[in-house]
Amino acid sequence: MTFEEAGIAHLSPSHLKMWRDERPNWVRRYLAKQTLFTSAAMLRGRAVEAGWANWLVDGDLSVAVNVANIKFSGELAEKDMPDDQKERLNIERMIGRAIDWGAPIGKLVGEQIEVEHWFPGIPVPVIGYVDAAFEQGDVDLK
């Protein structure tokens, strides 16, 4: 089976990690097209990332937490998943940890910047995203 026959237009770092660590799940997800479980913790991680990015621009923790909570609620609704209060309660603490870690040097210049790489002999690109780009370097939170 080719990538084209499987409907795979590109790979990602997540694809490659799943292929290496969880091959049966990779086959179910990408070849059999079965949706895999998404946890509230995964959705919370995306929300924290959005809140932290907002804090980098705005500098207001309460606004950042509000942005993260709105994103978390929206993603829960899209997945038809009940609210996991434990994960919601982690949002502010986790944004606080990211703030304590400190912002990289320089101004935030972009978020979720696509990076594409073609490996020799592989007919599709590997596409990933840098979470935050700063004047003096990039940060990936995962």
mmCIF file of N, CA and C in Angstrom:
data_model
loop_
_atom_site.group_PDB
_atom_site.id
_atom_site.type_symbol
_atom_site.label_atom_id
_atom_site.label_comp_id
_atom_site.label_asym_id
_atom_site.label_seq_id
_atom_site.Cartn_x
_atom_site.Cartn_y
_atom_site.Cartn_z
ATOM 1 N N MET A 1 0.849 -1.172 0.000
ATOM 2 C CA MET A 1 0.000 0.000 0.000
ATOM 3 C C MET A 1 0.897 1.238 0.000
ATOM 4 N N THR A 2 0.583 2.207 -0.828
ATOM 5 C CA THR A 2 1.350 3.448 -0.894
ATOM 6 C C THR A 2 0.729 4.490 0.033
ATOM 7 N N PHE A 3 1.480 5.556 0.282
ATOM 8 C CA PHE A 3 0.932 6.657 1.075
ATOM 9 C C PHE A 3 -0.326 7.199 0.400
ATOM 10 N N GLU A 4 -0.271 7.344 -0.921
ATOM 11 C CA GLU A 4 -1.418 7.869 -1.663
ATOM 12 C C GLU A 4 -2.636 6.966 -1.502
ATOM 13 N N GLU A 5 -2.444 5.661 -1.635
ATOM 14 C CA GLU A 5 -3.554 4.717 -1.475
ATOM 15 C C GLU A 5 -4.133 4.756 -0.058
ATOM 16 N N ALA A 6 -3.283 5.043 0.914
ATOM 17 C CA ALA A 6 -3.742 5.122 2.303
ATOM 18 C C ALA A 6 -4.318 6.496 2.638
ATOM 19 N N GLY A 7 -4.239 7.434 1.693
ATOM 20 C CA GLY A 7 -4.756 8.776 1.945
ATOM 21 C C GLY A 7 -3.863 9.590 2.869
ATOM 22 N N ILE A 8 -2.571 9.282 2.889
ATOM 23 C CA ILE A 8 -1.629 10.003 3.753
ATOM 24 C C ILE A 8 -0.838 10.976 2.878
ATOM 25 N N ALA A 9 -1.142 12.261 3.033
ATOM 26 C CA ALA A 9 -0.488 13.292 2.228
ATOM 27 C C ALA A 9 0.804 13.785 2.865
ATOM 28 N N HIS A 10 0.931 13.591 4.171
ATOM 29 C CA HIS A 10 2.148 13.980 4.871
ATOM 30 C C HIS A 10 2.244 13.193 6.175
ATOM 31 N N LEU A 11 3.425 13.198 6.738
ATOM 32 C CA LEU A 11 3.655 12.616 8.054
ATOM 33 C C LEU A 11 3.920 13.766 9.020
ATOM 34 N N SER A 12 3.892 13.454 10.308
ATOM 35 C CA SER A 12 4.197 14.450 11.319
ATOM 36 C C SER A 12 5.079 13.802 12.377
ATOM 37 N N PRO A 13 5.687 14.613 13.242
ATOM 38 C CA PRO A 13 6.439 14.011 14.344
ATOM 39 C C PRO A 13 5.556 13.053 15.169
ATOM 40 N N SER A 14 4.284 13.387 15.333
ATOM 41 C CA SER A 14 3.367 12.499 16.072
ATOM 42 C C SER A 14 3.152 11.185 15.331
ATOM 43 N N HIS A 15 2.997 11.261 13.998
ATOM 44 C CA HIS A 15 2.897 10.041 13.185
ATOM 45 C C HIS A 15 4.094 9.124 13.454
ATOM 46 N N LEU A 16 5.278 9.725 13.350
ATOM 47 C CA LEU A 16 6.507 8.941 13.462
ATOM 48 C C LEU A 16 6.680 8.352 14.860
ATOM 49 N N LYS A 17 6.345 9.135 15.878
ATOM 50 C CA LYS A 17 6.445 8.624 17.252
ATOM 51 C C LYS A 17 5.449 7.488 17.460
ATOM 52 N N MET A 18 4.226 7.645 16.956
ATOM 53 C CA MET A 18 3.230 6.585 17.107
ATOM 54 C C MET A 18 3.657 5.335 16.343
ATOM 55 N N TRP A 19 4.227 5.504 15.154
ATOM 56 C CA TRP A 19 4.716 4.350 14.381
ATOM 57 C C TRP A 19 5.783 3.599 15.175
ATOM 58 N N ARG A 20 6.679 4.350 15.794
ATOM 59 C CA ARG A 20 7.755 3.732 16.566
ATOM 60 C C ARG A 20 7.249 3.073 17.861
ATOM 61 N N ASP A 21 6.366 3.753 18.591
ATOM 62 C CA ASP A 21 5.988 3.307 19.937
ATOM 63 C C ASP A 21 4.676 2.526 20.014
ATOM 64 N N GLU A 22 3.762 2.767 19.082
ATOM 65 C CA GLU A 22 2.421 2.184 19.170
ATOM 66 C C GLU A 22 1.930 1.772 17.785
ATOM 67 N N ARG A 23 2.661 0.913 17.154
ATOM 68 C CA ARG A 23 2.362 0.556 15.767
ATOM 69 C C ARG A 23 0.910 0.096 15.563
ATOM 70 N N PRO A 24 0.327 -0.746 16.430
ATOM 71 C CA PRO A 24 -1.075 -1.137 16.204
ATOM 72 C C PRO A 24 -2.032 0.065 16.205
ATOM 73 N N ASN A 25 -1.791 1.035 17.092
ATOM 74 C CA ASN A 25 -2.629 2.241 17.102
ATOM 75 C C ASN A 25 -2.415 3.068 15.838
ATOM 76 N N TRP A 26 -1.179 3.118 15.345
ATOM 77 C CA TRP A 26 -0.908 3.849 14.102
ATOM 78 C C TRP A 26 -1.706 3.234 12.951
ATOM 79 N N VAL A 27 -1.688 1.916 12.860
ATOM 80 C CA VAL A 27 -2.424 1.227 11.789
ATOM 81 C C VAL A 27 -3.914 1.510 11.927
ATOM 82 N N ARG A 28 -4.454 1.423 13.142
ATOM 83 C CA ARG A 28 -5.887 1.697 13.336
ATOM 84 C C ARG A 28 -6.226 3.126 12.941
ATOM 85 N N ARG A 29 -5.380 4.070 13.355
ATOM 86 C CA ARG A 29 -5.700 5.474 13.107
ATOM 87 C C ARG A 29 -5.507 5.886 11.647
ATOM 88 N N TYR A 30 -4.362 5.528 11.068
ATOM 89 C CA TYR A 30 -4.021 6.069 9.759
ATOM 90 C C TYR A 30 -4.352 5.160 8.581
ATOM 91 N N LEU A 31 -4.465 3.881 8.790
ATOM 92 C CA LEU A 31 -4.837 2.987 7.694
ATOM 93 C C LEU A 31 -6.298 2.580 7.783
ATOM 94 N N ALA A 32 -6.756 2.214 8.989
ATOM 95 C CA ALA A 32 -8.154 1.812 9.155
ATOM 96 C C ALA A 32 -9.063 3.014 9.400
ATOM 97 N N LYS A 33 -8.474 4.189 9.615
ATOM 98 C CA LYS A 33 -9.217 5.447 9.801
ATOM 99 C C LYS A 33 -10.150 5.399 11.010
ATOM 100 N N GLN A 34 -9.722 4.685 12.051
ATOM 101 C CA GLN A 34 -10.500 4.641 13.292
ATOM 102 C C GLN A 34 -10.054 5.794 14.183
ATOM 103 N N THR A 35 -11.010 6.499 14.750
ATOM 104 C CA THR A 35 -10.695 7.593 15.647
ATOM 105 C C THR A 35 -10.213 7.025 16.971
ATOM 106 N N LEU A 36 -9.097 7.517 17.433
ATOM 107 C CA LEU A 36 -8.563 7.086 18.715
ATOM 108 C C LEU A 36 -9.053 8.019 19.814
ATOM 109 N N PHE A 37 -9.001 7.545 21.021
ATOM 110 C CA PHE A 37 -9.450 8.283 22.182
ATOM 111 C C PHE A 37 -8.657 9.574 22.357
ATOM 112 N N THR A 38 -9.336 10.654 22.621
ATOM 113 C CA THR A 38 -8.722 11.916 22.992
ATOM 114 C C THR A 38 -9.067 12.149 24.448
ATOM 115 N N SER A 39 -8.085 12.437 25.261
ATOM 116 C CA SER A 39 -8.340 12.634 26.685
ATOM 117 C C SER A 39 -8.507 14.108 27.012
ATOM 118 N N ALA A 40 -9.157 14.353 28.138
ATOM 119 C CA ALA A 40 -9.302 15.725 28.625
ATOM 120 C C ALA A 40 -7.927 16.321 28.912
ATOM 121 N N ALA A 41 -6.962 15.495 29.309
ATOM 122 C CA ALA A 41 -5.605 15.990 29.560
ATOM 123 C C ALA A 41 -4.969 16.518 28.269
ATOM 124 N N MET A 42 -5.212 15.850 27.161
ATOM 125 C CA MET A 42 -4.679 16.330 25.879
ATOM 126 C C MET A 42 -5.298 17.674 25.521
ATOM 127 N N LEU A 43 -6.591 17.794 25.722
ATOM 128 C CA LEU A 43 -7.272 19.049 25.418
ATOM 129 C C LEU A 43 -6.806 20.153 26.354
ATOM 130 N N ARG A 44 -6.557 19.814 27.610
ATOM 131 C CA ARG A 44 -6.047 20.784 28.569
ATOM 132 C C ARG A 44 -4.668 21.284 28.135
ATOM 133 N N GLY A 45 -3.846 20.401 27.615
ATOM 134 C CA GLY A 45 -2.528 20.813 27.146
ATOM 135 C C GLY A 45 -2.612 21.857 26.051
ATOM 136 N N ARG A 46 -3.525 21.661 25.120
ATOM 137 C CA ARG A 46 -3.713 22.661 24.053
ATOM 138 C C ARG A 46 -4.206 23.984 24.623
ATOM 139 N N ALA A 47 -5.084 23.894 25.614
ATOM 140 C CA ALA A 47 -5.624 25.110 26.223
ATOM 141 C C ALA A 47 -4.535 25.871 26.970
ATOM 142 N N VAL A 48 -3.689 25.161 27.697
ATOM 143 C CA VAL A 48 -2.586 25.804 28.423
ATOM 144 C C VAL A 48 -1.651 26.497 27.442
ATOM 145 N N GLU A 49 -1.375 25.845 26.332
ATOM 146 C CA GLU A 49 -0.522 26.453 25.305
ATOM 147 C C GLU A 49 -1.117 27.771 24.811
ATOM 148 N N ALA A 50 -2.422 27.782 24.574
ATOM 149 C CA ALA A 50 -3.092 29.010 24.121
ATOM 150 C C ALA A 50 -3.036 30.094 25.195
ATOM 151 N N GLY A 51 -3.242 29.711 26.450
ATOM 152 C CA GLY A 51 -3.183 30.677 27.538
ATOM 153 C C GLY A 51 -1.795 31.264 27.716
ATOM 154 N N TRP A 52 -0.776 30.391 27.653
ATOM 155 C CA TRP A 52 0.604 30.859 27.793
ATOM 156 C C TRP A 52 0.964 31.819 26.665
ATOM 157 N N ALA A 53 0.571 31.488 25.443
ATOM 158 C CA ALA A 53 0.845 32.368 24.302
ATOM 159 C C ALA A 53 0.163 33.719 24.505
ATOM 160 N N ASN A 54 -1.062 33.697 25.031
ATOM 161 C CA ASN A 54 -1.755 34.952 25.298
ATOM 162 C C ASN A 54 -1.000 35.763 26.354
ATOM 163 N N TRP A 55 -0.512 35.103 27.404
ATOM 164 C CA TRP A 55 0.236 35.792 28.449
ATOM 165 C C TRP A 55 1.500 36.442 27.881
ATOM 166 N N LEU A 56 2.155 35.757 26.956
ATOM 167 C CA LEU A 56 3.372 36.312 26.361
ATOM 168 C C LEU A 56 3.098 37.631 25.645
ATOM 169 N N VAL A 57 1.908 37.761 25.079
ATOM 170 C CA VAL A 57 1.551 38.975 24.352
ATOM 171 C C VAL A 57 0.968 40.027 25.292
ATOM 172 N N ASP A 58 0.072 39.581 26.187
ATOM 173 C CA ASP A 58 -0.707 40.500 27.011
ATOM 174 C C ASP A 58 -0.110 40.718 28.402
ATOM 175 N N GLY A 59 0.521 39.690 28.967
ATOM 176 C CA GLY A 59 1.118 39.818 30.288
ATOM 177 C C GLY A 59 0.144 39.760 31.451
ATOM 178 N N ASP A 60 -1.104 39.395 31.198
ATOM 179 C CA ASP A 60 -2.128 39.351 32.242
ATOM 180 C C ASP A 60 -2.538 37.896 32.487
ATOM 181 N N LEU A 61 -2.193 37.376 33.672
ATOM 182 C CA LEU A 61 -2.477 35.980 33.982
ATOM 183 C C LEU A 61 -3.972 35.679 33.960
ATOM 184 N N SER A 62 -4.795 36.558 34.499
ATOM 185 C CA SER A 62 -6.233 36.270 34.539
ATOM 186 C C SER A 62 -6.816 36.181 33.128
ATOM 187 N N VAL A 63 -6.364 37.027 32.223
ATOM 188 C CA VAL A 63 -6.826 36.960 30.831
ATOM 189 C C VAL A 63 -6.319 35.668 30.187
ATOM 190 N N ALA A 64 -5.074 35.316 30.451
ATOM 191 C CA ALA A 64 -4.505 34.088 29.884
ATOM 192 C C ALA A 64 -5.289 32.862 30.346
ATOM 193 N N VAL A 65 -5.631 32.811 31.630
ATOM 194 C CA VAL A 65 -6.407 31.680 32.163
ATOM 195 C C VAL A 65 -7.789 31.656 31.538
ATOM 196 N N ASN A 66 -8.393 32.813 31.352
ATOM 197 C CA ASN A 66 -9.715 32.877 30.720
ATOM 198 C C ASN A 66 -9.650 32.373 29.278
ATOM 199 N N VAL A 67 -8.637 32.787 28.531
ATOM 200 C CA VAL A 67 -8.444 32.320 27.149
ATOM 201 C C VAL A 67 -8.305 30.800 27.136
ATOM 202 N N ALA A 68 -7.511 30.272 28.057
ATOM 203 C CA ALA A 68 -7.302 28.823 28.119
ATOM 204 C C ALA A 68 -8.595 28.089 28.476
ATOM 205 N N ASN A 69 -9.349 28.609 29.423
ATOM 206 C CA ASN A 69 -10.609 27.964 29.806
ATOM 207 C C ASN A 69 -11.620 27.968 28.671
ATOM 208 N N ILE A 70 -11.675 29.053 27.918
ATOM 209 C CA ILE A 70 -12.585 29.121 26.768
ATOM 210 C C ILE A 70 -12.170 28.088 25.721
ATOM 211 N N LYS A 71 -10.875 27.983 25.448
ATOM 212 C CA LYS A 71 -10.396 26.994 24.476
ATOM 213 C C LYS A 71 -10.703 25.584 24.965
ATOM 214 N N PHE A 72 -10.452 25.304 26.248
ATOM 215 C CA PHE A 72 -10.718 23.986 26.812
ATOM 216 C C PHE A 72 -12.198 23.630 26.662
ATOM 217 N N SER A 73 -13.085 24.556 27.020
ATOM 218 C CA SER A 73 -14.532 24.304 26.907
ATOM 219 C C SER A 73 -14.931 24.060 25.457
ATOM 220 N N GLY A 74 -14.385 24.844 24.553
ATOM 221 C CA GLY A 74 -14.710 24.683 23.134
ATOM 222 C C GLY A 74 -14.260 23.342 22.593
ATOM 223 N N GLU A 75 -13.057 22.925 22.964
ATOM 224 C CA GLU A 75 -12.554 21.634 22.479
ATOM 225 C C GLU A 75 -13.327 20.473 23.101
ATOM 226 N N LEU A 76 -13.723 20.613 24.367
ATOM 227 C CA LEU A 76 -14.537 19.555 24.980
ATOM 228 C C LEU A 76 -15.855 19.407 24.226
ATOM 229 N N ALA A 77 -16.465 20.541 23.869
ATOM 230 C CA ALA A 77 -17.739 20.496 23.161
ATOM 231 C C ALA A 77 -17.582 19.865 21.787
ATOM 232 N N GLU A 78 -16.488 20.192 21.082
ATOM 233 C CA GLU A 78 -16.248 19.621 19.749
ATOM 234 C C GLU A 78 -16.072 18.116 19.803
ATOM 235 N N LYS A 79 -15.534 17.608 20.902
ATOM 236 C CA LYS A 79 -15.270 16.179 21.037
ATOM 237 C C LYS A 79 -16.431 15.454 21.704
ATOM 238 N N ASP A 80 -17.475 16.185 22.094
ATOM 239 C CA ASP A 80 -18.615 15.602 22.784
ATOM 240 C C ASP A 80 -18.136 14.799 23.993
ATOM 241 N N MET A 81 -17.267 15.413 24.780
ATOM 242 C CA MET A 81 -16.657 14.777 25.941
ATOM 243 C C MET A 81 -17.135 15.526 27.185
ATOM 244 N N PRO A 82 -17.488 14.817 28.224
ATOM 245 C CA PRO A 82 -17.898 15.531 29.439
ATOM 246 C C PRO A 82 -16.740 16.340 30.011
ATOM 247 N N ASP A 83 -17.074 17.416 30.697
ATOM 248 C CA ASP A 83 -16.060 18.268 31.315
ATOM 249 C C ASP A 83 -15.301 17.463 32.363
ATOM 250 N N ASP A 84 -14.000 17.497 32.293
ATOM 251 C CA ASP A 84 -13.171 16.845 33.301
ATOM 252 C C ASP A 84 -12.657 17.949 34.224
ATOM 253 N N GLN A 85 -13.336 18.115 35.340
ATOM 254 C CA GLN A 85 -13.026 19.210 36.258
ATOM 255 C C GLN A 85 -11.583 19.156 36.749
ATOM 256 N N LYS A 86 -11.036 17.966 36.929
ATOM 257 C CA LYS A 86 -9.643 17.830 37.382
ATOM 258 C C LYS A 86 -8.696 18.530 36.410
ATOM 259 N N GLU A 87 -8.917 18.322 35.121
ATOM 260 C CA GLU A 87 -8.045 18.952 34.123
ATOM 261 C C GLU A 87 -8.277 20.453 34.062
ATOM 262 N N ARG A 88 -9.515 20.876 34.198
ATOM 263 C CA ARG A 88 -9.800 22.314 34.193
ATOM 264 C C ARG A 88 -9.072 22.988 35.363
ATOM 265 N N LEU A 89 -9.028 22.321 36.506
ATOM 266 C CA LEU A 89 -8.363 22.894 37.675
ATOM 267 C C LEU A 89 -6.848 22.984 37.498
ATOM 268 N N ASN A 90 -6.286 22.212 36.588
ATOM 269 C CA ASN A 90 -4.838 22.253 36.326
ATOM 270 C C ASN A 90 -4.419 23.410 35.431
ATOM 271 N N ILE A 91 -5.352 24.014 34.737
ATOM 272 C CA ILE A 91 -5.012 25.024 33.729
ATOM 273 C C ILE A 91 -4.220 26.186 34.324
ATOM 274 N N GLU A 92 -4.746 26.822 35.352
ATOM 275 C CA GLU A 92 -4.067 28.005 35.898
ATOM 276 C C GLU A 92 -2.689 27.647 36.456
ATOM 277 N N ARG A 93 -2.590 26.525 37.167
ATOM 278 C CA ARG A 93 -1.308 26.100 37.729
ATOM 279 C C ARG A 93 -0.279 25.863 36.624
ATOM 280 N N MET A 94 -0.713 25.239 35.542
ATOM 281 C CA MET A 94 0.224 24.924 34.465
ATOM 282 C C MET A 94 0.654 26.181 33.704
ATOM 283 N N ILE A 95 -0.258 27.120 33.518
ATOM 284 C CA ILE A 95 0.136 28.390 32.901
ATOM 285 C C ILE A 95 1.137 29.093 33.820
ATOM 286 N N GLY A 96 0.883 29.036 35.120
ATOM 287 C CA GLY A 96 1.812 29.625 36.085
ATOM 288 C C GLY A 96 3.200 29.011 35.997
ATOM 289 N N ARG A 97 3.260 27.705 35.824
ATOM 290 C CA ARG A 97 4.565 27.041 35.669
ATOM 291 C C ARG A 97 5.288 27.534 34.422
ATOM 292 N N ALA A 98 4.546 27.670 33.329
ATOM 293 C CA ALA A 98 5.153 28.164 32.088
ATOM 294 C C ALA A 98 5.661 29.588 32.276
ATOM 295 N N ILE A 99 4.899 30.397 32.996
ATOM 296 C CA ILE A 99 5.321 31.777 33.256
ATOM 297 C C ILE A 99 6.571 31.779 34.133
ATOM 298 N N ASP A 100 6.587 30.935 35.168
ATOM 299 C CA ASP A 100 7.757 30.849 36.051
ATOM 300 C C ASP A 100 9.005 30.409 35.293
ATOM 301 N N TRP A 101 8.807 29.548 34.299
ATOM 302 C CA TRP A 101 9.919 29.100 33.466
ATOM 303 C C TRP A 101 10.557 30.294 32.778
ATOM 304 N N GLY A 102 9.724 31.259 32.419
ATOM 305 C CA GLY A 102 10.225 32.482 31.806
ATOM 306 C C GLY A 102 10.130 32.446 30.299
ATOM 307 N N ALA A 103 9.891 33.595 29.747
ATOM 308 C CA ALA A 103 9.799 33.718 28.299
ATOM 309 C C ALA A 103 11.193 33.755 27.699
ATOM 310 N N PRO A 104 11.360 33.161 26.553
ATOM 311 C CA PRO A 104 12.636 33.280 25.846
ATOM 312 C C PRO A 104 12.950 34.750 25.544
ATOM 313 N N ILE A 105 14.185 34.985 25.199
ATOM 314 C CA ILE A 105 14.629 36.345 24.919
ATOM 315 C C ILE A 105 13.982 36.854 23.637
ATOM 316 N N GLY A 106 13.501 38.052 23.710
ATOM 317 C CA GLY A 106 12.936 38.678 22.522
ATOM 318 C C GLY A 106 11.427 38.604 22.484
ATOM 319 N N LYS A 107 10.914 39.262 21.513
ATOM 320 C CA LYS A 107 9.474 39.377 21.323
ATOM 321 C C LYS A 107 8.920 38.125 20.640
ATOM 322 N N LEU A 108 7.698 37.758 21.006
ATOM 323 C CA LEU A 108 6.992 36.673 20.324
ATOM 324 C C LEU A 108 6.673 37.145 18.908
ATOM 325 N N VAL A 109 7.107 36.379 17.908
ATOM 326 C CA VAL A 109 6.883 36.786 16.522
ATOM 327 C C VAL A 109 5.925 35.859 15.772
ATOM 328 N N GLY A 110 5.579 34.727 16.377
ATOM 329 C CA GLY A 110 4.635 33.839 15.707
ATOM 330 C C GLY A 110 4.309 32.624 16.542
ATOM 331 N N GLU A 111 3.182 32.013 16.223
ATOM 332 C CA GLU A 111 2.741 30.799 16.907
ATOM 333 C C GLU A 111 2.348 29.764 15.867
ATOM 334 N N GLN A 112 2.520 28.491 16.224
ATOM 335 C CA GLN A 112 2.125 27.376 15.376
ATOM 336 C C GLN A 112 2.654 27.554 13.946
ATOM 337 N N ILE A 113 3.952 27.723 13.857
ATOM 338 C CA ILE A 113 4.603 27.934 12.559
ATOM 339 C C ILE A 113 4.902 26.573 11.938
ATOM 340 N N GLU A 114 4.416 26.382 10.738
ATOM 341 C CA GLU A 114 4.601 25.100 10.041
ATOM 342 C C GLU A 114 6.048 24.942 9.584
ATOM 343 N N VAL A 115 6.581 23.749 9.838
ATOM 344 C CA VAL A 115 7.921 23.392 9.377
ATOM 345 C C VAL A 115 7.778 22.126 8.538
ATOM 346 N N GLU A 116 8.274 22.165 7.311
ATOM 347 C CA GLU A 116 8.153 21.026 6.404
ATOM 348 C C GLU A 116 9.547 20.525 6.031
ATOM 349 N N HIS A 117 9.711 19.194 6.033
ATOM 350 C CA HIS A 117 10.986 18.607 5.644
ATOM 351 C C HIS A 117 10.723 17.372 4.779
ATOM 352 N N TRP A 118 11.469 17.249 3.707
ATOM 353 C CA TRP A 118 11.393 16.069 2.826
ATOM 354 C C TRP A 118 12.617 15.207 3.077
ATOM 355 N N PHE A 119 12.403 13.954 3.454
ATOM 356 C CA PHE A 119 13.501 13.013 3.636
ATOM 357 C C PHE A 119 13.737 12.272 2.328
ATOM 358 N N PRO A 120 14.996 12.028 1.985
ATOM 359 C CA PRO A 120 15.288 11.289 0.752
ATOM 360 C C PRO A 120 14.593 9.919 0.769
ATOM 361 N N GLY A 121 13.952 9.590 -0.347
ATOM 362 C CA GLY A 121 13.307 8.288 -0.496
ATOM 363 C C GLY A 121 11.922 8.194 0.097
ATOM 364 N N ILE A 122 11.440 9.233 0.769
ATOM 365 C CA ILE A 122 10.086 9.233 1.340
ATOM 366 C C ILE A 122 9.232 10.148 0.461
ATOM 367 N N PRO A 123 8.145 9.627 -0.117
ATOM 368 C CA PRO A 123 7.390 10.407 -1.098
ATOM 369 C C PRO A 123 6.436 11.456 -0.527
ATOM 370 N N VAL A 124 6.386 11.589 0.787
ATOM 371 C CA VAL A 124 5.556 12.627 1.401
ATOM 372 C C VAL A 124 6.409 13.405 2.401
ATOM 373 N N PRO A 125 6.074 14.668 2.659
ATOM 374 C CA PRO A 125 6.868 15.445 3.606
ATOM 375 C C PRO A 125 6.501 15.106 5.055
ATOM 376 N N VAL A 126 7.396 15.457 5.951
ATOM 377 C CA VAL A 126 7.097 15.460 7.376
ATOM 378 C C VAL A 126 6.798 16.914 7.720
ATOM 379 N N ILE A 127 5.633 17.138 8.285
ATOM 380 C CA ILE A 127 5.212 18.495 8.622
ATOM 381 C C ILE A 127 4.964 18.560 10.129
ATOM 382 N N GLY A 128 5.575 19.533 10.770
ATOM 383 C CA GLY A 128 5.382 19.768 12.194
ATOM 384 C C GLY A 128 5.153 21.245 12.437
ATOM 385 N N TYR A 129 4.929 21.586 13.673
ATOM 386 C CA TYR A 129 4.652 22.972 14.025
ATOM 387 C C TYR A 129 5.475 23.377 15.233
ATOM 388 N N VAL A 130 6.092 24.552 15.159
ATOM 389 C CA VAL A 130 6.787 25.134 16.297
ATOM 390 C C VAL A 130 5.730 25.911 17.072
ATOM 391 N N ASP A 131 5.630 25.617 18.386
ATOM 392 C CA ASP A 131 4.581 26.249 19.187
ATOM 393 C C ASP A 131 4.719 27.764 19.245
ATOM 394 N N ALA A 132 5.930 28.249 19.474
ATOM 395 C CA ALA A 132 6.125 29.694 19.607
ATOM 396 C C ALA A 132 7.498 30.069 19.053
ATOM 397 N N ALA A 133 7.520 31.115 18.258
ATOM 398 C CA ALA A 133 8.776 31.616 17.693
ATOM 399 C C ALA A 133 9.055 32.998 18.285
ATOM 400 N N PHE A 134 10.281 33.165 18.743
ATOM 401 C CA PHE A 134 10.713 34.428 19.334
ATOM 402 C C PHE A 134 11.858 34.990 18.510
ATOM 403 N N GLU A 135 12.153 36.248 18.715
ATOM 404 C CA GLU A 135 13.258 36.868 17.994
ATOM 405 C C GLU A 135 14.562 36.113 18.194
ATOM 406 N N GLN A 136 14.755 35.516 19.367
ATOM 407 C CA GLN A 136 16.009 34.849 19.686
ATOM 408 C C GLN A 136 15.908 33.327 19.734
ATOM 409 N N GLY A 137 14.839 32.744 19.202
ATOM 410 C CA GLY A 137 14.729 31.284 19.207
ATOM 411 C C GLY A 137 13.304 30.796 19.282
ATOM 412 N N ASP A 138 13.156 29.511 19.143
ATOM 413 C CA ASP A 138 11.840 28.881 19.107
ATOM 414 C C ASP A 138 11.627 28.017 20.338
ATOM 415 N N VAL A 139 10.347 27.792 20.658
ATOM 416 C CA VAL A 139 9.977 26.955 21.795
ATOM 417 C C VAL A 139 8.906 25.981 21.353
ATOM 418 N N ASP A 140 9.089 24.725 21.712
ATOM 419 C CA ASP A 140 8.049 23.727 21.517
ATOM 420 C C ASP A 140 7.698 23.193 22.895
ATOM 421 N N LEU A 141 6.446 23.320 23.293
ATOM 422 C CA LEU A 141 6.047 22.990 24.650
ATOM 423 C C LEU A 141 5.833 21.506 24.900
ATOM 424 N N LYS A 142 5.709 20.701 23.883
ATOM 425 C CA LYS A 142 5.388 19.294 24.091
ATOM 426 C C LYS A 142 6.584 18.507 24.555
#
